[in-house]
GROMACS .gro file of C-alpha atoms in nm:
model
  194
    1MET     CA    1  -0.623   2.526 -10.086
    2PRO     CA    2  -0.749   2.755  -9.796
    3ASN     CA    3  -0.409   2.778  -9.656
    4SER     CA    4  -0.276   2.827 -10.013
    5SER     CA    5  -0.056   3.170 -10.065
    6LEU     CA    6  -0.165   3.399 -10.362
    7PHE     CA    7   0.005   3.647 -10.540
    8ILE     CA    8  -0.144   3.962 -10.611
    9PRO     CA    9   0.029   4.225 -10.802
   10VAL     CA   10  -0.059   4.608 -10.802
   11ILE     CA   11  -0.074   4.785 -11.135
   12LEU     CA   12   0.015   5.144 -11.138
   13GLY     CA   13  -0.179   5.246 -11.459
   14THR     CA   14  -0.010   5.591 -11.548
   15PRO     CA   15   0.339   5.697 -11.660
   16ARG     CA   16   0.246   6.064 -11.603
   17GLN     CA   17   0.466   6.329 -11.390
   18GLY     CA   18   0.319   6.425 -11.068
   19ARG     CA   19   0.082   6.134 -11.057
   20GLN     CA   20  -0.108   6.158 -10.742
   21SER     CA   21  -0.226   5.782 -10.837
   22GLU     CA   22   0.120   5.679 -10.689
   23HIS     CA   23   0.041   5.754 -10.338
   24VAL     CA   24  -0.269   5.538 -10.392
   25ALA     CA   25  -0.060   5.250 -10.543
   26LYS     CA   26   0.189   5.257 -10.263
   27PHE     CA   27  -0.093   5.259  -9.982
   28ILE     CA   28  -0.269   4.969 -10.153
   29VAL     CA   29   0.081   4.770 -10.189
   30GLU     CA   30   0.113   4.809  -9.795
   31GLN     CA   31  -0.220   4.706  -9.712
   32VAL     CA   32  -0.194   4.386  -9.932
   33ALA     CA   33   0.136   4.308  -9.816
   34ALA     CA   34   0.004   4.333  -9.452
   35ARG     CA   35  -0.256   4.061  -9.503
   36ASP     CA   36  -0.142   3.682  -9.434
   37ARG     CA   37  -0.069   3.467  -9.705
   38LEU     CA   38  -0.038   3.723  -9.988
   39GLU     CA   39   0.253   3.854 -10.172
   40THR     CA   40   0.235   4.151 -10.404
   41GLU     CA   41   0.470   4.386 -10.611
   42LEU     CA   42   0.434   4.713 -10.766
   43ILE     CA   43   0.432   4.704 -11.136
   44ASP     CA   44   0.480   5.059 -11.237
   45ILE     CA   45   0.364   5.072 -11.639
   46ARG     CA   46   0.613   5.389 -11.630
   47ASN     CA   47   0.902   5.112 -11.599
   48ILE     CA   48   0.785   4.889 -11.901
   49ALA     CA   49   0.977   4.924 -12.201
   50ILE     CA   50   0.677   4.884 -12.479
   51ALA     CA   51   0.744   4.981 -12.822
   52ASN     CA   52   0.441   5.132 -13.020
   53ASP     CA   53   0.500   5.053 -13.372
   54ASP     CA   54   0.284   4.761 -13.305
   55ALA     CA   55   0.010   4.587 -13.109
   56GLY     CA   56  -0.092   4.341 -12.844
   57GLU     CA   57   0.100   4.046 -12.781
   58SER     CA   58   0.378   4.109 -13.071
   59LEU     CA   59   0.505   4.340 -12.816
   60LYS     CA   60   0.495   4.146 -12.497
   61ASP     CA   61   0.724   4.220 -12.224
   62PRO     CA   62   0.852   3.906 -12.085
   63GLN     CA   63   0.909   4.000 -11.727
   64PHE     CA   64   0.506   4.160 -11.728
   65SER     CA   65   0.407   3.863 -11.893
   66ALA     CA   66   0.537   3.615 -11.676
   67THR     CA   67   0.440   3.826 -11.354
   68MET     CA   68   0.058   3.809 -11.501
   69GLU     CA   69   0.088   3.412 -11.559
   70ARG     CA   70   0.238   3.368 -11.199
   71ALA     CA   71  -0.058   3.628 -11.049
   72ASP     CA   72  -0.368   3.475 -10.902
   73GLY     CA   73  -0.552   3.809 -10.926
   74LEU     CA   74  -0.465   4.174 -10.985
   75ILE     CA   75  -0.534   4.556 -10.854
   76ILE     CA   76  -0.532   4.798 -11.124
   77VAL     CA   77  -0.495   5.139 -10.980
   78THR     CA   78  -0.577   5.401 -11.241
   79PRO     CA   79  -0.679   5.784 -11.242
   80GLU     CA   80  -0.929   5.885 -11.467
   81TYR     CA   81  -0.823   6.096 -11.757
   82ASN     CA   82  -1.091   6.279 -11.945
   83HIS     CA   83  -1.352   6.027 -11.870
   84GLY     CA   84  -1.126   5.718 -11.937
   85TYR     CA   85  -0.816   5.513 -11.917
   86PRO     CA   86  -0.448   5.605 -11.959
   87GLY     CA   87  -0.359   5.497 -12.317
   88LEU     CA   88  -0.033   5.329 -12.179
   89LEU     CA   89  -0.202   5.099 -11.960
   90LYS     CA   90  -0.479   4.955 -12.224
   91HIS     CA   91  -0.163   4.926 -12.452
   92ILE     CA   92   0.068   4.728 -12.204
   93LEU     CA   93  -0.280   4.537 -12.075
   94ASP     CA   94  -0.317   4.413 -12.431
   95THR     CA   95   0.019   4.288 -12.482
   96CYS     CA   96  -0.119   3.970 -12.276
   97LEU     CA   97  -0.409   3.754 -12.322
   98LYS     CA   98  -0.406   3.387 -12.163
   99GLU     CA   99  -0.198   3.524 -11.909
  100TYR     CA  100  -0.531   3.692 -11.762
  101ILE     CA  101  -0.759   3.408 -11.819
  102HIS     CA  102  -1.012   3.331 -11.520
  103LYS     CA  103  -0.790   3.555 -11.292
  104ALA     CA  104  -0.980   3.805 -11.028
  105VAL     CA  105  -0.922   4.175 -11.045
  106GLY     CA  106  -1.010   4.460 -10.836
  107LEU     CA  107  -1.034   4.826 -10.995
  108CYS     CA  108  -0.922   5.130 -10.815
  109GLY     CA  109  -0.997   5.458 -10.942
  110VAL     CA  110  -0.868   5.803 -10.839
  111SER     CA  111  -0.969   6.163 -10.973
  112ALA     CA  112  -0.889   6.485 -10.889
  113GLY     CA  113  -1.289   6.544 -10.893
  114PRO     CA  114  -1.568   6.440 -10.634
  115PHE     CA  115  -1.639   6.112 -10.839
  116GLY     CA  116  -1.326   5.894 -10.769
  117GLY     CA  117  -1.276   5.764 -11.093
  118THR     CA  118  -1.601   5.598 -11.092
  119ARG     CA  119  -1.594   5.672 -11.483
  120VAL     CA  120  -1.260   5.503 -11.577
  121ILE     CA  121  -1.393   5.208 -11.385
  122GLN     CA  122  -1.675   5.187 -11.596
  123ASN     CA  123  -1.494   5.255 -11.895
  124LEU     CA  124  -1.222   4.956 -11.798
  125LEU     CA  125  -1.510   4.713 -11.693
  126PRO     CA  126  -1.550   4.545 -12.047
  127VAL     CA  127  -1.173   4.574 -12.149
  128MET     CA  128  -1.117   4.328 -11.807
  129ARG     CA  129  -1.390   4.101 -11.974
  130GLU     CA  130  -1.283   4.057 -12.290
  131LEU     CA  131  -0.934   4.028 -12.135
  132GLY     CA  132  -1.044   3.689 -11.966
  133LEU     CA  133  -1.045   3.869 -11.617
  134VAL     CA  134  -1.310   3.848 -11.354
  135THR     CA  135  -1.377   4.199 -11.223
  136ILE     CA  136  -1.484   4.177 -10.815
  137PHE     CA  137  -1.816   4.369 -10.747
  138TYR     CA  138  -1.642   4.646 -10.513
  139ASP     CA  139  -1.445   4.923 -10.622
  140LEU     CA  140  -1.195   5.147 -10.441
  141ASN     CA  141  -1.241   5.516 -10.519
  142PHE     CA  142  -1.044   5.788 -10.441
  143SER     CA  143  -1.177   6.147 -10.513
  144ASN     CA  144  -1.017   6.460 -10.450
  145VAL     CA  145  -0.699   6.268 -10.438
  146GLN     CA  146  -0.494   6.609 -10.424
  147LYS     CA  147  -0.625   6.643 -10.056
  148LEU     CA  148  -0.584   6.273  -9.950
  149PHE     CA  149  -0.214   6.284  -9.862
  150ASP     CA  150   0.004   6.452  -9.681
  151GLU     CA  151   0.335   6.585  -9.828
  152SER     CA  152   0.550   6.280  -9.751
  153GLY     CA  153   0.276   6.090  -9.932
  154ASP     CA  154   0.097   5.944  -9.618
  155LEU     CA  155  -0.329   5.893  -9.645
  156ILE     CA  156  -0.451   6.130  -9.416
  157ASP     CA  157  -0.774   5.945  -9.299
  158LYS     CA  158  -0.610   5.580  -9.307
  159PRO     CA  159  -0.891   5.436  -9.076
  160THR     CA  160  -1.147   5.525  -9.354
  161TYR     CA  161  -0.974   5.398  -9.651
  162ILE     CA  162  -0.837   5.054  -9.426
  163ARG     CA  163  -1.171   4.996  -9.399
  164ARG     CA  164  -1.286   5.051  -9.766
  165MET     CA  165  -0.944   4.817  -9.847
  166ASP     CA  166  -1.040   4.544  -9.614
  167ARG     CA  167  -1.408   4.507  -9.782
  168PHE     CA  168  -1.248   4.538 -10.119
  169MET     CA  169  -0.967   4.269 -10.013
  170ASP     CA  170  -1.197   4.051  -9.866
  171GLU     CA  171  -1.373   3.984 -10.206
  172LEU     CA  172  -1.057   3.987 -10.415
  173VAL     CA  173  -0.904   3.724 -10.193
  174TRP     CA  174  -1.205   3.503 -10.198
  175MET     CA  175  -1.239   3.544 -10.579
  176SER     CA  176  -0.885   3.474 -10.653
  177SER     CA  177  -0.901   3.187 -10.397
  178VAL     CA  178  -1.212   3.055 -10.574
  179LEU     CA  179  -1.060   3.111 -10.961
  180LYS     CA  180  -0.742   2.966 -10.857
  181TYR     CA  181  -0.911   2.645 -10.759
  182GLY     CA  182  -1.100   2.626 -11.058
  183ARG     CA  183  -0.783   2.686 -11.296
  184GLN     CA  184  -0.645   2.405 -11.083
  185GLU     CA  185  -0.922   2.165 -11.040
  186VAL     CA  186  -1.154   2.200 -11.328
  187SER     CA  187  -1.121   2.132 -11.690
  188LEU     CA  188  -1.290   2.289 -11.938
  189GLU     CA  189  -1.259   2.031 -12.190
  190ASN     CA  190  -1.606   1.865 -12.262
  191LYS     CA  191  -1.511   1.500 -12.163
  192ASP     CA  192  -1.824   1.360 -12.286
  193SER     CA  193  -1.813   1.338 -12.690
  194ASN     CA  194  -2.196   1.208 -12.716
   0.00000   0.00000   0.00000
């Protein structure tokens, strides 16, 4: 198991025009892809065609569902909008259920203000639990995001954020590996019927 690879996609959780969180998501994908035995892809919720006349699994997008089923862990990059998360992110996340069970998730908050999306992460924690995801204990926060990237979308203070990313990824990889092992090797069924 220690040598097996992991698939950890990154979900960009806003469809808005001019979104600064897109730079953050691209930086994170770049960092995940640079690690040994990790595979990733960027899932931009802007590109998921989803109806708004129903809810939950009845709206399941086959490609998103298959990607979530294949994933060993997830990273969600989301901006903080009015102390909360984007509605479309929640709408899309709710289309899957069994695909998430016992998988690790790392949360990355993005904010134009000084708190780096702390409030959006706090608001997402109960949602993650209800979906069956296991949150890692270390979050990534990108405060004052409009000042963090240059005109071409490159992170200005890369060394600081690479250090933070390394700590975040070490925990996410560990948790994803342990949970993958558990899903493959440990049955939840009670074998003892006494």
